[in-house]
Amino acid sequence: MKLSVLGFFCFFFAPSLCRVPSETHVKTEPEHASTPPRGWNSYDSFCWTISEEEFLQNAEIVSNRLKPHGYEYVVVDYLWYRRKVEGACTDSLGFDVIDEWGRPIPDPGRWPSSKGGKGFSEVAKKVHGMGLKFGIHVMRGISLQAFNANTPILDTVKGYAYVDSGRQWRAKDIGVKERACAWMSHGFMSVNTKLEAGRAFLRSLYLQYAEWGVDFVKHDCVFGDDLDVEEITFVSEVLRKLDRPIIYSLSPGTSVTPAMAQEVSGLVNMYRITGDDWDTWRDVLSHFDITRDFSTAKMIGAKGLLGRSWPDLDMLPLGWLTDPGSNEGPHRTSNLNLDEQRTQITLWAMAKSPLMFGGDVRKLDETTYNLITNPTLLEINSFSLNNMEFPYITSRRRCRSKEKVLSQDLAEGGMLGIRALGLITCKDPKANGWSTKALDQDLEQICWKEKSESKFEEPPCLYKRKPLIASGVEMIYKKQYEGKLHLLESDGMELCLDASPRRRLTSKEFGGGSFSPCKWDANQMWELNGTGSLVNSYSGLCATVDLLKVDAGSNEIRSWIATGRRGEIYLAIFNLNPKKTVISTTIADIGKVFPWKNMKGASCKYHEIWSGKSGVTKQMISIAVEKHGCSLFVLTCD
């Protein structure tokens, strides 16, 4: 097969730009989320306390300064329905504003235009008038407040209370109280989507959002440790049938793996693959392995709801911020220094994560503005292809004369093994690794089958115990948890395996499996299936044991590579060391990951965007990178 120059370009680099029109000339709808969505979110700067005035002030500046750079969504984050009064906080009960059907509506004290049943329609109208799109954060299922009030359910088809089988259905008929959101247990719980009444309630929520003019929904506490595939699937069906598109985003994403994401990526447009990201170096660092895994699994830009879906690394906590979980608005600058900020946004761009700026735009300084509008980063984020981690780099630290020069190769570093409990989808064959081991007639263990690489290390085991049934209130759990187990750290029966955190995690914290005092919580109840899978009652996920490979040296330097739509190559080099480090690669090694490019003997012009250095090389690229910093090369090779 012979290809013209244009044909070669189209085939390898930009097939979406070179499609041949069909002979039938059928008009097709534009692809939804064809590039990673870009915008502003209120959480990092206002937590939950933002007002209508503050929101619209930020939106106007986004429209004037950031919209020309592709930032088109402005999103109100969580608890816009919570009254800002004494006693109200992120997990308080009884302070929410709900309508007669149990649906959250904006707090009129903070959102005065919502009075008279208008909801967010007036705010959305103003946002649309600025040329922007309007988004909101929503929680799983139904609120505990609506459940306690036992509100009726709206039948959106008939326009009055939902009636089936001769009776009116209410909140207590559909709420699944044992599946309360782990980090907001006084806030929201799942609904039973197997009941038509449960589906009717969810439908009434999302049709109302559409009526308000919402363009973006960030759906929380249904993914990661809190996975609820049934609710995600139904919401996706509702959104698919609307007469205008709504971006569907999932959040948060503790304990997410590519296998878990594959269950939902086709149903959504964005999904968080980490916990909350804040302005600490440790948080930035935690994103390197997960981005590598998702690019390797070909999840970047995979098929999504009416278009594409994108693994989401969370908002960019840059500029003027607040503190996580606070009850106040912005009061401080980002704790990341400029090199660390460059590292963060460069990784986000190379991994093609949605770019959602989190700082208060009213105090947007020039340094931050220039960073989030850098044209090379935005070009990479929207239009680059073949994005992947690049393994062929070496380093040497710049040291004093008395220090030994260290050299390491990513492909050859020494490896250390650490076993860790994690959660994965039960459809993954790796879940079927547990079996029962009898110690004596009264004591049993559940052990991971896979042997350690060391002949002296036994496979990890947990002590098995049926939940003790006591008199009084605990008796109500007997039927609910029949056949379920507590899994204990030791035979002392004091600490049980807990599958979901009790609070919102930051990405620096591990949420896959921890031990806490034994309770009657669904997240501490497990069932061992005949296949060898250990299923958690709360999330429906399965426990697994992973051998984490910890590189003794190579993880101190990382690199990503991608191709551009004009044939250029983007090479990002990251120094995760606490010291300035010289990092190198060769043109020949670049050719290893792009075999269709003939790099043998190639001459490459390069430009490094942070230093402004330019030149020509035929053999090696080598640069001294500041601690926690990065370099970003644009290469044009003959």
PDB file of N, CA, C and O in Angstrom, residues 186-208:
ATOM      1  N   HIS A 186     -23.758  11.442  56.860  1.00  0.00           N
ATOM      2  CA  HIS A 186     -24.987  12.151  57.230  1.00  0.00           C
ATOM      3  C   HIS A 186     -25.585  12.886  56.034  1.00  0.00           C
ATOM      4  O   HIS A 186     -26.583  13.600  56.185  1.00  0.00           O
ATOM      5  N   GLY A 187     -24.974  12.703  54.890  1.00  0.00           N
ATOM      6  CA  GLY A 187     -25.418  13.437  53.717  1.00  0.00           C
ATOM      7  C   GLY A 187     -26.288  12.636  52.776  1.00  0.00           C
ATOM      8  O   GLY A 187     -27.486  12.898  52.637  1.00  0.00           O
ATOM      9  N   PHE A 188     -25.704  11.602  52.134  1.00  0.00           N
ATOM     10  CA  PHE A 188     -26.409  10.939  51.042  1.00  0.00           C
ATOM     11  C   PHE A 188     -26.213   9.435  51.080  1.00  0.00           C
ATOM     12  O   PHE A 188     -25.224   8.928  51.601  1.00  0.00           O
ATOM     13  N   MET A 189     -27.172   8.734  50.468  1.00  0.00           N
ATOM     14  CA  MET A 189     -27.128   7.280  50.369  1.00  0.00           C
ATOM     15  C   MET A 189     -27.546   6.871  48.954  1.00  0.00           C
ATOM     16  O   MET A 189     -28.153   7.657  48.218  1.00  0.00           O
ATOM     17  N   SER A 190     -27.241   5.646  48.598  1.00  0.00           N
ATOM     18  CA  SER A 190     -27.667   5.123  47.304  1.00  0.00           C
ATOM     19  C   SER A 190     -29.182   4.940  47.281  1.00  0.00           C
ATOM     20  O   SER A 190     -29.835   4.833  48.332  1.00  0.00           O
ATOM     21  N   VAL A 191     -29.735   4.897  46.073  1.00  0.00           N
ATOM     22  CA  VAL A 191     -31.130   4.488  45.908  1.00  0.00           C
ATOM     23  C   VAL A 191     -31.147   3.131  45.210  1.00  0.00           C
ATOM     24  O   VAL A 191     -30.200   2.766  44.509  1.00  0.00           O
ATOM     25  N   ASN A 192     -32.210   2.415  45.412  1.00  0.00           N
ATOM     26  CA  ASN A 192     -32.365   1.100  44.813  1.00  0.00           C
ATOM     27  C   ASN A 192     -32.794   1.266  43.354  1.00  0.00           C
ATOM     28  O   ASN A 192     -33.959   1.534  43.060  1.00  0.00           O
ATOM     29  N   THR A 193     -31.849   1.126  42.450  1.00  0.00           N
ATOM     30  CA  THR A 193     -32.148   1.312  41.029  1.00  0.00           C
ATOM     31  C   THR A 193     -32.861   0.113  40.414  1.00  0.00           C
ATOM     32  O   THR A 193     -33.257   0.174  39.249  1.00  0.00           O
ATOM     33  N   LYS A 194     -33.025  -0.964  41.175  1.00  0.00           N
ATOM     34  CA  LYS A 194     -33.801  -2.096  40.676  1.00  0.00           C
ATOM     35  C   LYS A 194     -35.300  -1.805  40.763  1.00  0.00           C
ATOM     36  O   LYS A 194     -36.110  -2.471  40.123  1.00  0.00           O
ATOM     37  N   LEU A 195     -35.652  -0.812  41.583  1.00  0.00           N
ATOM     38  CA  LEU A 195     -37.051  -0.396  41.706  1.00  0.00           C
ATOM     39  C   LEU A 195     -37.334   0.722  40.711  1.00  0.00           C
ATOM     40  O   LEU A 195     -36.545   1.662  40.573  1.00  0.00           O
ATOM     41  N   GLU A 196     -38.474   0.649  40.049  1.00  0.00           N
ATOM     42  CA  GLU A 196     -38.845   1.733  39.126  1.00  0.00           C
ATOM     43  C   GLU A 196     -38.996   3.049  39.877  1.00  0.00           C
ATOM     44  O   GLU A 196     -38.699   4.116  39.332  1.00  0.00           O
ATOM     45  N   ALA A 197     -39.393   2.987  41.131  1.00  0.00           N
ATOM     46  CA  ALA A 197     -39.507   4.197  41.934  1.00  0.00           C
ATOM     47  C   ALA A 197     -38.141   4.839  42.155  1.00  0.00           C
ATOM     48  O   ALA A 197     -38.006   6.069  42.147  1.00  0.00           O
ATOM     49  N   GLY A 198     -37.115   4.006  42.376  1.00  0.00           N
ATOM     50  CA  GLY A 198     -35.757   4.527  42.524  1.00  0.00           C
ATOM     51  C   GLY A 198     -35.280   5.197  41.250  1.00  0.00           C
ATOM     52  O   GLY A 198     -34.666   6.276  41.274  1.00  0.00           O
ATOM     53  N   ARG A 199     -35.569   4.573  40.127  1.00  0.00           N
ATOM     54  CA  ARG A 199     -35.185   5.161  38.840  1.00  0.00           C
ATOM     55  C   ARG A 199     -35.966   6.453  38.584  1.00  0.00           C
ATOM     56  O   ARG A 199     -35.422   7.415  38.023  1.00  0.00           O
ATOM     57  N   ALA A 200     -37.240   6.479  39.006  1.00  0.00           N
ATOM     58  CA  ALA A 200     -38.049   7.683  38.828  1.00  0.00           C
ATOM     59  C   ALA A 200     -37.457   8.857  39.605  1.00  0.00           C
ATOM     60  O   ALA A 200     -37.451  10.000  39.120  1.00  0.00           O
ATOM     61  N   PHE A 201     -36.926   8.583  40.815  1.00  0.00           N
ATOM     62  CA  PHE A 201     -36.327   9.663  41.598  1.00  0.00           C
ATOM     63  C   PHE A 201     -35.080  10.206  40.904  1.00  0.00           C
ATOM     64  O   PHE A 201     -34.917  11.429  40.776  1.00  0.00           O
ATOM     65  N   LEU A 202     -34.187   9.316  40.467  1.00  0.00           N
ATOM     66  CA  LEU A 202     -32.980   9.769  39.779  1.00  0.00           C
ATOM     67  C   LEU A 202     -33.332  10.539  38.504  1.00  0.00           C
ATOM     68  O   LEU A 202     -32.718  11.562  38.193  1.00  0.00           O
ATOM     69  N   ARG A 203     -34.320  10.051  37.786  1.00  0.00           N
ATOM     70  CA  ARG A 203     -34.733  10.742  36.555  1.00  0.00           C
ATOM     71  C   ARG A 203     -35.213  12.157  36.886  1.00  0.00           C
ATOM     72  O   ARG A 203     -34.893  13.114  36.168  1.00  0.00           O
ATOM     73  N   SER A 204     -35.964  12.300  37.983  1.00  0.00           N
ATOM     74  CA  SER A 204     -36.477  13.621  38.355  1.00  0.00           C
ATOM     75  C   SER A 204     -35.344  14.580  38.701  1.00  0.00           C
ATOM     76  O   SER A 204     -35.444  15.786  38.458  1.00  0.00           O
ATOM     77  N   LEU A 205     -34.256  14.065  39.262  1.00  0.00           N
ATOM     78  CA  LEU A 205     -33.091  14.909  39.574  1.00  0.00           C
ATOM     79  C   LEU A 205     -32.465  15.465  38.306  1.00  0.00           C
ATOM     80  O   LEU A 205     -32.286  16.684  38.157  1.00  0.00           O
ATOM     81  N   TYR A 206     -32.127  14.576  37.384  1.00  0.00           N
ATOM     82  CA  TYR A 206     -31.333  14.986  36.225  1.00  0.00           C
ATOM     83  C   TYR A 206     -32.149  15.737  35.186  1.00  0.00           C
ATOM     84  O   TYR A 206     -31.610  16.596  34.481  1.00  0.00           O
ATOM     85  N   LEU A 207     -33.450  15.472  35.117  1.00  0.00           N
ATOM     86  CA  LEU A 207     -34.290  16.284  34.240  1.00  0.00           C
ATOM     87  C   LEU A 207     -34.409  17.703  34.783  1.00  0.00           C
ATOM     88  O   LEU A 207     -34.475  18.672  34.026  1.00  0.00           O
ATOM     89  N   GLN A 208     -34.400  17.830  36.114  1.00  0.00           N
ATOM     90  CA  GLN A 208     -34.439  19.167  36.705  1.00  0.00           C
ATOM     91  C   GLN A 208     -33.142  19.923  36.410  1.00  0.00           C
ATOM     92  O   GLN A 208     -33.167  21.111  36.081  1.00  0.00           O
TER      93      GLN A 208
END
